Short mmCIF file of C-alpha atoms in Angstrom, two decimals:
data_model
loop_
_atom_site.label_atom_id
_atom_site.label_comp_id
_atom_site.label_asym_id
_atom_site.label_seq_id
_atom_site.Cartn_x
_atom_site.Cartn_y
_atom_site.Cartn_z
CA MET A 1034 110.00 15.63 2.11
CA ARG A 1035 107.89 17.51 4.79
CA GLN A 1036 110.06 16.06 7.49
CA ARG A 1037 113.09 17.62 5.91
CA ARG A 1038 111.27 21.09 5.40
CA LEU A 1039 110.23 20.90 9.28
CA ILE A 1040 113.82 20.54 10.26
CA VAL A 1041 115.02 23.65 8.08
CA VAL A 1042 112.13 25.89 9.39
CA VAL A 1043 112.99 24.64 12.84
CA GLY A 1044 116.75 25.33 12.42
CA ALA A 1045 116.02 28.70 10.92
CA VAL A 1046 113.60 29.76 13.93
CA LEU A 1047 116.36 28.61 16.68
CA ALA A 1048 118.76 30.72 14.81
CA VAL A 1049 116.50 33.76 14.81
CA SER A 1050 115.91 33.08 18.54
CA ALA A 1051 119.27 32.61 19.39
CA ALA A 1052 120.20 35.93 17.95
CA ALA A 1053 116.98 37.49 19.24
CA ALA A 1054 117.77 36.08 22.87
CA PHE A 1055 121.38 37.47 22.58
CA ALA A 1056 120.21 41.28 21.51
CA VAL A 1057 117.60 40.93 24.32
CA TRP A 1058 120.29 40.03 26.81
CA SER A 1059 122.69 42.58 25.28
CA ALA A 1060 119.83 45.31 25.59
CA ALA A 1061 118.86 44.01 29.51
CA GLY A 1062 122.13 44.18 30.58
CA GLY A 1063 122.64 48.23 29.57
CA VAL A 1064 125.34 47.10 26.69
CA GLU A 1065 125.86 49.44 24.14
CA GLY A 1066 125.46 48.32 20.21
CA SER A 1067 125.99 44.96 19.24
CA PRO A 1068 128.86 43.06 17.82
CA ALA A 1069 127.43 43.16 14.21
CA GLU A 1070 127.60 47.06 14.69
CA THR A 1071 130.85 47.12 16.07
CA SER A 1072 132.51 44.98 13.30
CA ALA A 1073 130.80 46.76 10.62
CA ALA A 1074 131.82 50.10 11.76
CA TYR A 1075 135.43 48.91 12.16
CA PHE A 1076 135.46 46.96 8.39
CA GLN A 1077 134.37 50.47 6.99
CA ALA A 1078 137.20 52.58 8.82
CA TRP A 1079 139.58 49.76 7.79
CA GLU A 1080 138.59 49.85 4.11
CA ASP A 1081 139.04 53.82 4.39
CA SER A 1082 142.15 53.57 6.39
CA ASP A 1083 140.60 55.69 9.11
CA VAL A 1084 142.97 54.55 11.81
CA VAL A 1085 141.46 57.08 14.49
CA ALA A 1086 137.68 55.74 13.85
CA MET A 1087 139.28 52.37 14.16
CA SER A 1088 141.08 52.83 17.37
CA ARG A 1089 137.79 54.12 18.88
CA LEU A 1090 136.62 50.81 18.13
CA VAL A 1091 139.31 48.88 19.80
CA ASP A 1092 139.75 48.02 23.59
CA ARG A 1093 142.73 49.58 24.91
CA PRO A 1094 144.75 50.12 21.57
CA PRO A 1095 148.25 49.66 21.67
CA ALA A 1096 150.64 52.69 21.47
CA ASP A 1097 151.84 51.47 18.36
CA PHE A 1098 148.50 50.76 16.57
CA ARG A 1099 148.92 53.22 13.91
CA ALA A 1100 152.47 52.22 13.43
CA TRP A 1101 151.42 48.66 12.76
CA HIS A 1102 148.93 49.92 10.03
CA ASP A 1103 151.25 52.38 8.49
CA ALA A 1104 154.01 49.48 8.19
CA MET A 1105 151.06 47.18 6.48
CA THR A 1106 149.81 50.07 4.12
CA GLY A 1107 152.57 52.83 3.31
CA GLU A 1108 155.54 50.38 3.46
CA LEU A 1109 153.97 47.64 1.46
CA GLY A 1110 152.67 49.71 -1.14
CA VAL A 1111 149.02 48.99 -0.72
CA GLU A 1112 147.03 50.93 -2.72
CA ARG A 1113 143.40 49.81 -1.89
CA LEU A 1114 141.89 47.44 0.62
CA ARG A 1115 138.54 45.15 -0.16
CA LEU A 1116 137.35 43.31 2.83
CA GLU A 1117 134.45 40.60 2.80
CA PRO A 1118 133.17 40.21 6.54
CA GLY A 1119 131.35 36.60 7.19
CA ARG A 1120 128.53 36.22 9.93
CA VAL A 1121 128.92 37.20 13.49
CA ARG A 1122 129.59 33.87 15.58
CA VAL A 1123 128.60 34.31 19.18
CA THR A 1124 131.26 32.56 21.06
CA GLY A 1125 130.05 33.43 24.72
CA GLU A 1126 127.87 35.73 26.62
CA GLU A 1127 130.00 38.69 26.31
CA THR A 1128 132.33 37.58 23.57
CA ALA A 1129 131.87 37.05 19.33
CA GLU A 1130 133.78 36.76 16.23
CA VAL A 1131 133.75 37.61 12.68
CA PRO A 1132 135.65 35.64 10.36
CA PHE A 1133 136.38 37.87 7.21
CA SER A 1134 138.48 37.73 3.81
CA GLY A 1135 140.37 40.49 2.35
CA VAL A 1136 142.42 41.47 -0.94
CA ARG A 1137 145.06 44.41 -0.59
CA GLU A 1138 145.81 45.53 -4.00
CA LEU A 1139 149.80 46.38 -3.77
CA GLU A 1140 151.21 49.02 -6.14
CA GLU A 1141 153.91 46.54 -7.47
CA LEU A 1142 153.02 43.15 -6.75
CA GLY A 1143 149.25 43.10 -7.72
CA GLU A 1144 146.34 41.51 -5.73
CA TRP A 1145 147.48 39.93 -2.31
CA PRO A 1146 144.20 37.68 -0.69
CA PHE A 1147 144.08 36.96 2.72
CA ALA A 1148 141.93 35.84 5.40
CA GLY A 1149 141.49 36.32 9.33
CA THR A 1150 139.08 36.70 12.23
CA LEU A 1151 137.79 39.97 14.19
CA ARG A 1152 137.31 39.20 17.88
CA LEU A 1153 135.32 41.36 19.61
CA ALA A 1154 134.07 41.58 23.69
CA VAL A 1155 132.24 43.60 25.87
CA ARG A 1156 134.40 46.10 27.70
CA GLU A 1157 132.89 48.54 30.20
CA ARG A 1158 129.22 47.53 28.71
CA GLU A 1159 130.18 48.68 25.28
CA TRP A 1160 131.20 46.04 22.20
CA LYS A 1161 134.71 46.29 21.35
CA VAL A 1162 137.08 44.95 18.81
CA LEU A 1163 140.04 42.43 20.98
CA TRP A 1164 143.04 43.94 18.42
CA GLN A 1165 146.18 41.74 18.09
CA PRO A 1166 148.72 42.29 15.07
CA GLU A 1167 147.13 39.03 13.65
CA THR A 1168 143.95 40.74 13.17
CA LEU A 1169 146.04 42.93 10.23
CA HIS A 1170 147.32 39.25 8.97
CA PRO A 1171 147.64 36.06 10.49
CA LEU A 1172 151.32 35.84 9.80
CA LEU A 1173 151.83 38.49 12.32
CA LYS A 1174 150.96 36.41 15.20
CA ASP A 1175 153.77 35.41 17.86
CA GLY A 1176 156.12 38.40 16.39
CA GLY A 1177 155.77 37.74 12.92
CA THR A 1178 156.47 40.71 10.22
CA ILE A 1179 155.91 41.22 6.80
CA HIS A 1180 158.23 43.08 4.62
CA LEU A 1181 158.74 44.14 0.82
CA VAL A 1182 162.16 43.11 0.00
CA GLU A 1183 164.20 44.34 -3.01
CA LEU A 1184 165.79 41.68 -5.00
CA PHE A 1185 169.32 42.70 -6.35
CA ALA A 1186 171.72 40.75 -9.16
CA SER A 1187 175.13 41.54 -9.79
CA PRO A 1188 175.60 43.22 -13.27
CA SER A 1189 178.12 40.81 -14.17
CA GLU A 1190 175.88 37.82 -13.52
CA PRO A 1191 173.52 37.02 -16.34
CA LEU A 1192 170.32 35.44 -15.44
CA THR A 1193 168.09 32.27 -16.29
CA ARG A 1194 164.76 32.71 -18.33
CA GLU A 1195 163.14 32.65 -15.15
CA GLY A 1196 165.22 35.61 -13.89
CA ASP A 1197 167.37 33.42 -10.97
CA LYS A 1198 171.18 33.18 -10.84
CA ILE A 1199 172.73 30.83 -13.37
CA PRO A 1200 173.08 27.48 -11.23
CA HIS A 1201 176.62 26.91 -9.55
CA ARG A 1202 179.35 25.22 -11.93
CA SER A 1203 176.86 25.54 -14.69
CA TYR A 1204 180.07 25.08 -17.43
CA ALA A 1205 178.15 28.06 -19.40
CA ASP A 1206 180.54 31.18 -18.11
CA ALA A 1207 182.38 31.36 -21.31
CA HIS A 1208 179.33 32.12 -23.24
CA LEU A 1209 178.11 34.54 -20.65
CA VAL A 1210 180.82 36.93 -20.59
CA PRO A 1211 179.95 39.00 -23.69
CA LEU A 1212 176.54 39.33 -22.12
CA ARG A 1213 178.02 41.49 -19.17
CA ASP A 1214 177.94 45.21 -18.83
CA ASP A 1215 180.76 47.54 -17.07
CA ARG A 1216 178.26 48.44 -14.22
CA GLU A 1217 180.21 48.13 -10.80
CA GLU A 1218 177.43 47.69 -8.44
CA ALA A 1219 174.52 45.44 -8.16
CA GLU A 1220 171.15 46.80 -9.04
CA PRO A 1221 167.26 45.83 -8.02
CA VAL A 1222 165.48 43.61 -10.50
CA GLY A 1223 162.58 43.34 -8.69
CA ARG A 1224 160.63 43.03 -5.12
CA VAL A 1225 159.55 40.29 -3.08
CA LEU A 1226 156.90 40.02 -0.31
CA VAL A 1227 158.35 38.07 2.58
CA ALA A 1228 156.94 37.10 5.91
CA ARG A 1229 159.64 36.28 8.88
CA ALA A 1230 158.92 34.66 12.14
CA PRO A 1231 161.43 33.53 15.20
CA GLY A 1232 162.45 30.35 14.47
CA ARG A 1233 160.93 29.81 11.08
CA PRO A 1234 162.44 30.45 7.65
CA ASP A 1235 161.37 33.20 5.55
CA GLN A 1236 157.97 32.70 3.53
CA GLU A 1237 157.63 34.41 0.06
CA LEU A 1238 154.21 35.35 -0.50
CA LEU A 1239 154.38 37.72 -3.79
CA ARG A 1240 157.15 38.18 -6.27
CA ASP A 1241 157.45 40.36 -9.00
CA VAL A 1242 160.84 40.13 -11.14
CA PRO A 1243 160.93 42.12 -14.33
CA GLU A 1244 163.01 41.57 -17.16
CA GLU A 1245 166.52 42.43 -16.51
CA LYS A 1246 167.97 44.52 -19.87
CA GLY A 1247 170.88 42.62 -21.40
CA GLN A 1248 171.11 40.34 -18.39
CA ARG A 1249 168.41 37.68 -18.77
CA THR A 1250 169.06 34.91 -21.08
CA THR A 1251 167.14 31.92 -22.33
CA LEU A 1252 168.85 29.32 -20.21
CA SER A 1253 166.31 27.21 -18.38
CA ARG A 1254 167.58 26.80 -14.91
CA ALA A 1255 166.27 23.08 -14.65
CA VAL A 1256 167.65 22.03 -18.28
CA GLN A 1257 171.06 24.09 -17.56
CA ALA A 1258 171.68 22.39 -14.45
CA ALA A 1259 170.71 18.80 -15.80
CA ALA A 1260 173.61 19.49 -18.50
CA ALA A 1261 175.81 20.75 -16.08
CA ARG A 1262 175.75 17.57 -13.62
CA ALA A 1263 175.69 15.21 -16.93
CA LEU A 1264 179.09 16.76 -17.58
CA ASP A 1265 180.68 16.56 -14.18
CA ALA A 1266 182.73 13.58 -14.54
CA ARG A 1267 183.50 14.46 -18.43
CA ALA A 1268 185.69 17.11 -19.51
CA ASP A 1269 186.64 18.28 -23.03
CA ALA A 1270 182.75 17.95 -24.03
CA ALA A 1271 179.81 20.09 -24.50
CA ILE A 1272 176.00 19.65 -24.30
CA VAL A 1273 173.81 22.35 -26.17
CA ALA A 1274 169.84 21.96 -25.40
CA ILE A 1275 167.18 24.14 -27.85
CA ASP A 1276 163.77 24.95 -27.68
CA PRO A 1277 162.60 23.76 -31.11
CA ARG A 1278 159.57 25.95 -30.98
CA THR A 1279 161.70 28.99 -30.91
CA GLY A 1280 165.26 28.32 -31.09
CA GLU A 1281 166.10 29.49 -27.26
CA ILE A 1282 168.84 27.92 -25.96
CA LEU A 1283 168.02 26.22 -22.92
CA ALA A 1284 171.27 25.07 -21.82
CA VAL A 1285 174.77 25.34 -22.76
CA ALA A 1286 177.45 22.95 -20.52
CA ASP A 1287 180.78 23.58 -22.24
CA ARG A 1288 183.82 21.88 -20.94
CA LEU A 1289 185.63 21.94 -24.17
CA ARG A 1290 189.39 22.22 -23.53
CA ASP A 1291 191.98 24.72 -25.13
CA ASN A 1292 189.39 27.52 -25.76
CA TYR A 1293 187.23 25.48 -27.92
CA SER A 1294 183.78 26.56 -28.25
CA ALA A 1295 180.49 24.88 -28.62
CA PHE A 1296 179.26 27.88 -30.39
CA LYS A 1297 181.65 28.88 -32.57
CA ASP A 1298 184.30 26.02 -33.39
CA THR A 1299 183.42 23.17 -35.79
CA PHE A 1300 184.64 19.79 -36.01
CA PRO A 1301 183.92 16.69 -38.52
CA PRO A 1302 180.54 15.16 -37.27
CA GLY A 1303 180.50 11.92 -38.62
CA SER A 1304 177.57 10.08 -38.71
CA VAL A 1305 175.23 12.90 -37.07
CA PHE A 1306 175.61 14.35 -40.66
CA LYS A 1307 173.89 11.61 -42.19
CA VAL A 1308 170.56 13.65 -40.96
CA ILE A 1309 171.48 15.95 -43.83
CA THR A 1310 172.54 13.43 -46.37
CA ALA A 1311 169.14 11.38 -45.25
CA ALA A 1312 167.16 14.49 -45.81
CA ALA A 1313 168.77 15.14 -49.19
CA LEU A 1314 168.17 11.57 -50.14
CA LEU A 1315 164.39 11.73 -49.13
CA GLY A 1316 164.10 14.78 -51.08
CA SER A 1317 165.54 13.02 -54.29
CA GLY A 1318 162.76 10.45 -53.85
CA LEU A 1319 164.03 7.89 -51.79
CA ARG A 1320 161.73 6.43 -49.08
CA ALA A 1321 162.30 5.35 -45.38
CA ASP A 1322 160.97 1.95 -46.28
CA ASP A 1323 162.83 1.34 -49.52
CA GLN A 1324 165.05 -1.29 -49.45
CA VAL A 1325 168.80 -0.77 -49.97
CA PRO A 1326 172.07 -2.95 -49.96
CA CYS A 1327 174.23 -2.36 -46.67
CA PRO A 1328 177.43 -4.41 -47.81
CA GLY A 1329 180.43 -4.28 -45.45
CA THR A 1330 182.43 -2.59 -48.02
CA TYR A 1331 181.78 -0.47 -50.74
CA THR A 1332 184.19 0.80 -53.70
CA VAL A 1333 183.21 3.68 -55.70
CA PRO A 1334 184.07 2.64 -59.48
CA GLY A 1335 187.21 3.53 -60.41
CA HIS A 1336 187.90 5.27 -57.03
CA SER A 1337 188.38 4.68 -53.23
CA GLY A 1338 186.74 1.78 -50.99
CA PHE A 1339 184.84 2.24 -47.91
CA ARG A 1340 183.61 0.14 -44.95
CA ASN A 1341 181.08 0.18 -42.42
CA ASP A 1342 182.57 0.21 -38.49
CA GLY A 1343 184.01 -3.41 -38.29
CA GLU A 1344 182.90 -3.80 -41.66
CA ALA A 1345 179.37 -5.04 -40.73
CA GLU A 1346 177.50 -6.44 -43.55
CA ARG A 1347 173.59 -6.53 -43.21
CA GLY A 1348 172.26 -7.27 -46.85
CA VAL A 1349 169.40 -5.76 -47.97
CA VAL A 1350 167.39 -3.52 -45.81
CA SER A 1351 165.10 -0.96 -45.49
CA PHE A 1352 166.73 2.91 -45.74
CA THR A 1353 165.49 3.46 -41.91
CA ASP A 1354 167.34 0.35 -40.87
CA ALA A 1355 170.49 1.43 -42.73
CA PHE A 1356 170.18 5.00 -41.20
CA ALA A 1357 169.70 3.22 -37.78
CA HIS A 1358 172.64 1.16 -37.95
CA SER A 1359 174.78 3.98 -39.56
CA CYS A 1360 175.51 1.97 -43.12
CA ASN A 1361 178.28 3.93 -44.29
CA THR A 1362 178.19 1.99 -47.43
CA THR A 1363 174.71 2.06 -48.09
CA PHE A 1364 174.79 6.18 -47.65
CA ILE A 1365 177.90 6.34 -50.10
CA GLU A 1366 176.26 4.46 -52.40
CA GLN A 1367 172.76 6.06 -52.86
CA ALA A 1368 174.52 9.67 -52.34
CA LEU A 1369 176.66 8.76 -55.34
CA SER A 1370 174.04 7.45 -57.35
CA ARG A 1371 170.92 9.79 -56.35
CA LEU A 1372 172.46 13.07 -55.84
CA ASP A 1373 173.93 15.82 -58.25
CA ALA A 1374 177.17 17.53 -56.96
CA ALA A 1375 175.63 20.39 -55.42
CA ASP A 1376 172.70 18.50 -54.11
CA LEU A 1377 174.12 17.86 -50.48
CA THR A 1378 175.62 21.33 -50.08
CA GLU A 1379 171.97 22.73 -51.23
CA THR A 1380 170.25 20.66 -48.58
CA ALA A 1381 173.33 21.56 -46.00
CA ALA A 1382 172.73 25.00 -46.48
CA GLN A 1383 168.84 24.72 -45.63
CA TRP A 1384 169.60 23.26 -42.66
CA GLY A 1385 172.03 26.05 -41.46
CA PHE A 1386 175.29 25.46 -42.97
CA GLY A 1387 177.56 28.08 -44.06
CA ARG A 1388 175.59 30.35 -41.87
CA SER A 1389 176.50 32.82 -38.85
CA LEU A 1390 174.46 32.15 -35.85
CA PRO A 1391 173.63 35.58 -34.16
CA THR A 1392 172.89 34.07 -30.63
CA GLY A 1393 173.80 37.26 -29.05
CA VAL A 1394 177.33 35.91 -28.28
CA ASP A 1395 177.94 34.93 -31.82
CA GLY A 1396 177.98 31.31 -33.39
CA PHE A 1397 178.51 29.64 -36.47
CA CYS A 1398 176.88 26.42 -37.70
CA GLY A 1399 179.19 24.45 -40.06
CA LYS A 1400 180.61 24.03 -43.65
CA ILE A 1401 180.83 21.97 -46.65
CA GLN A 1402 182.42 22.32 -49.83
CA ASP A 1403 181.23 21.77 -53.18
CA SER A 1404 183.02 18.95 -55.09
CA ASP A 1405 183.01 16.89 -58.24
CA ASP A 1406 185.44 14.47 -57.17
CA PRO A 1407 183.60 11.19 -56.19
CA ASP A 1408 186.05 10.25 -53.48
CA GLN A 1409 185.26 13.58 -51.77
CA ARG A 1410 181.59 13.25 -52.30
CA ALA A 1411 181.48 9.99 -50.67
CA ILE A 1412 183.28 10.68 -47.61
CA ASP A 1413 181.05 14.10 -47.14
CA ALA A 1414 178.17 11.99 -47.24
CA ILE A 1415 178.98 10.21 -44.12
CA GLY A 1416 180.05 13.66 -42.36
CA GLN A 1417 183.92 13.52 -42.96
CA GLY A 1418 186.29 15.32 -45.61
CA THR A 1419 184.90 18.68 -45.80
CA VAL A 1420 182.22 18.61 -43.60
CA THR A 1421 182.44 20.27 -40.36
CA ALA A 1422 179.94 21.36 -37.65
CA SER A 1423 179.79 22.98 -34.55
CA PRO A 1424 177.57 21.47 -31.31
CA LEU A 1425 175.09 24.32 -31.45
CA CYS A 1426 174.91 23.60 -35.15
CA MET A 1427 173.70 20.08 -34.68
CA ALA A 1428 171.36 20.62 -31.75
CA ALA A 1429 169.70 23.11 -34.27
CA VAL A 1430 169.39 20.25 -36.64
CA ALA A 1431 167.93 17.92 -34.22
CA ALA A 1432 165.57 20.66 -33.57
CA ALA A 1433 164.35 21.12 -37.07
CA VAL A 1434 163.59 17.62 -37.41
CA GLN A 1435 161.48 17.78 -34.19
CA ASN A 1436 159.69 21.23 -35.35
CA GLY A 1437 159.53 20.94 -39.23
CA THR A 1438 161.17 24.27 -39.42
CA TRP A 1439 164.80 25.30 -39.24
CA ARG A 1440 165.20 28.02 -36.95
CA PRO A 1441 168.64 30.01 -35.75
CA PRO A 1442 169.63 29.65 -32.24
CA ARG A 1443 169.83 32.24 -29.70
CA LEU A 1444 171.03 32.60 -26.36
CA VAL A 1445 169.06 36.13 -25.53
CA SER A 1446 165.94 37.64 -26.94
CA GLU A 1447 165.21 38.12 -30.60
CA ARG A 1448 165.53 42.08 -30.10
CA ALA A 1449 168.68 41.76 -27.94
CA ALA A 1450 170.56 39.13 -30.18
CA ARG A 1451 169.71 41.64 -33.28
CA LEU A 1452 171.22 44.73 -31.42
CA ILE A 1453 174.12 42.53 -30.71
CA ASP A 1454 174.88 40.40 -33.60
CA GLY A 1455 173.03 41.59 -36.19
CA PRO A 1456 170.01 40.23 -37.99
CA ALA A 1457 169.20 36.43 -37.80
CA PRO A 1458 168.68 34.25 -40.82
CA GLU A 1459 165.09 33.50 -41.66
CA PRO A 1460 163.45 30.33 -40.46
CA VAL A 1461 163.30 27.54 -43.35
CA GLU A 1462 160.05 25.59 -43.51
CA LEU A 1463 161.38 22.33 -44.47
CA ASP A 1464 159.53 19.54 -46.58
CA PRO A 1465 156.88 17.76 -44.69
CA ASP A 1466 157.50 14.40 -46.00
CA VAL A 1467 161.49 14.57 -45.66
CA VAL A 1468 160.93 15.62 -42.00
CA ALA A 1469 158.20 12.73 -41.56
CA GLY A 1470 161.03 10.09 -42.86
CA LEU A 1471 163.79 11.82 -40.45
CA ARG A 1472 161.38 11.44 -37.52
CA THR A 1473 161.05 7.54 -38.46
CA MET A 1474 164.24 6.80 -38.87
CA MET A 1475 165.66 8.80 -35.75
CA ARG A 1476 163.23 6.42 -33.69
CA ALA A 1477 164.60 3.68 -35.24
CA VAL A 1478 168.09 4.40 -33.83
CA VAL A 1479 167.19 4.63 -30.29
CA ASP A 1480 164.71 1.50 -30.53
CA HIS A 1481 166.73 -1.05 -32.51
CA GLY A 1482 170.11 0.97 -33.90
CA THR A 1483 173.27 2.04 -32.72
CA ALA A 1484 171.59 3.88 -29.56
CA ALA A 1485 169.57 1.08 -28.28
CA GLY A 1486 170.11 -0.22 -24.88
CA ALA A 1487 171.51 2.66 -23.57
CA GLY A 1488 169.29 3.57 -21.07
CA LEU A 1489 167.83 6.51 -22.97
CA PRO A 1490 164.28 7.40 -22.62
CA ALA A 1491 161.73 5.16 -24.60
CA ASP A 1492 160.29 8.34 -26.51
CA LEU A 1493 163.65 9.71 -27.58
CA HIS A 1494 164.57 10.24 -31.14
CA GLY A 1495 168.37 10.48 -32.07
CA LYS A 1496 171.17 9.89 -33.99
CA THR A 1497 174.98 8.59 -32.98
CA GLY A 1498 177.73 9.57 -34.58
CA THR A 1499 181.95 8.88 -34.45
CA ALA A 1500 183.98 11.19 -36.43
CA GLU A 1501 187.56 10.43 -37.31
CA THR A 1502 189.97 12.95 -36.90
CA VAL A 1503 193.88 13.52 -37.85
CA ASP A 1504 194.88 14.69 -34.07
CA GLY A 1505 193.80 11.89 -32.16
CA GLU A 1506 190.98 9.77 -31.15
CA PRO A 1507 187.56 10.12 -32.71
CA HIS A 1508 185.12 12.80 -31.80
CA ALA A 1509 181.86 11.04 -30.31
CA TRP A 1510 178.48 12.92 -31.00
CA PHE A 1511 174.71 12.25 -30.46
CA ILE A 1512 171.98 14.62 -31.12
CA GLY A 1513 168.25 14.11 -30.72
CA TYR A 1514 164.98 15.32 -29.62
CA ARG A 1515 162.35 14.11 -26.90
CA GLY A 1516 159.47 16.46 -26.69
CA ASP A 1517 159.92 20.21 -26.70
CA LEU A 1518 163.58 19.58 -25.90
CA ALA A 1519 166.39 19.23 -28.69
CA PHE A 1520 170.29 18.85 -27.91
CA CYS A 1521 173.67 17.75 -28.88
CA VAL A 1522 176.15 16.01 -27.04
CA PHE A 1523 179.68 16.22 -28.19
CA VAL A 1524 182.71 14.82 -26.85
CA ARG A 1525 186.17 15.81 -28.58
CA HIS A 1526 188.40 13.04 -29.02
CA GLY A 1527 186.30 10.58 -27.02
CA GLY A 1528 186.19 7.57 -28.93
CA SER A 1529 183.12 5.81 -29.92
CA SER A 1530 179.93 7.98 -29.35
CA VAL A 1531 178.35 4.50 -28.14
CA SER A 1532 180.66 4.49 -24.88
CA ALA A 1533 181.25 8.28 -24.96
CA ALA A 1534 178.56 10.29 -25.80
CA LEU A 1535 175.48 8.01 -24.71
CA PRO A 1536 175.98 7.72 -21.37
CA ILE A 1537 176.27 11.63 -21.11
CA ALA A 1538 173.05 11.96 -23.13
CA SER A 1539 171.27 9.32 -20.37
CA ARG A 1540 172.73 11.24 -17.75
CA PHE A 1541 171.45 14.67 -18.78
CA LEU A 1542 168.08 13.24 -20.10
CA ASN A 1543 167.31 11.61 -17.16
CA GLY A 1544 168.48 14.30 -14.74
CA LEU A 1545 165.68 16.41 -16.13
#
């Protein structure tokens, strides 16, 4: 312990001796002042923006000395400069340097920290600052320059939530047209501080892009790009993705043909509607682990007969497995025996059906008609008959399962959506027990049900759907959620959901 203290004391003595020797040498040589005095005076003048006082302390200041400082202060909008000098370091008999840090406070961009080194030398028996442009900022070395650049956005080009341009070939164009205004020229949307140097790409230092009035959307650049790339090889299809916490639409890639819209047009949803039927059945007292029959065919007493895909017969299974394997016969039998005529339509209304969706560019969820006819009720229970839904609607359904609250989806801020489309429906808090059951059942679909083995992420919850049509091949659907992302994949006349919708969902999710 004593030996360590002795080393520290000896080190301190040597440092003091060196400084004292340097001061004696300077005085003996007739040198005026010291590097510490000159640097302190320079830093003070610099903080005070006293360019005249600074130039007196500089060895042969260049003719553009003031211009450099004006460019780094006035042109960049610097309101204040704070400097923190370090200790003087002696580098030779007549040279020294002082490392320092600083913060420039820019009017529009806030604090901009930097660090540098002030170099000094004896010139004509006087300590002077050896000034170079990099004294102001290291990035000014070797011809570098720093600029405050305005960012412009086309008035006809809405932005992502991050303030960036919508990705190229986003397939969102049809939904963005209503957000465009009638201005003819691009307008500034913010500023960015950029460093430029010969032979090097521009380096962004600071950015401030305020929200654009009527132009910024809720679209996520990354999610939108993933959705668009997932549809590159598949036309007449759409992907809608939603943040379940807010209802914000994170992506809409819409390649539906014949002017169909993923927001406004509705289609038979097929088995993805079983989420709603399951919610009604869980609300009636049926539990996810209750045992139910899943025969290959089922005939409504005195009425029509129905079958599973391929007339698959599974015997007695849990309600969860009936959902996972999409047993039509189970859902028809349970719906007719457990639900009253109005139960399914009332449940659907809780989940958005029958409502306009004020996204900011309009939207509609879907519809289902009341009926006392057992045949009609049976076919409605499996998403056919009078049931129709938009892809936007079914994405919102998946989001509601994830969050436990149904929220109206929107493409712009709440205020903008209200001004454009009118008031939004109030969020609907769903029965926690019903939601818990649906989460278990949607997980089973991906784990060992109809979506198993499709290359989907392991932690995904989903539901497949294949909906018969009167004008062609069936529609293919897949809805689901993963983390804070809910989505719907829809392929118009795509055939089987397994062959058409699931590969698109896999590309989308694995591309995020």
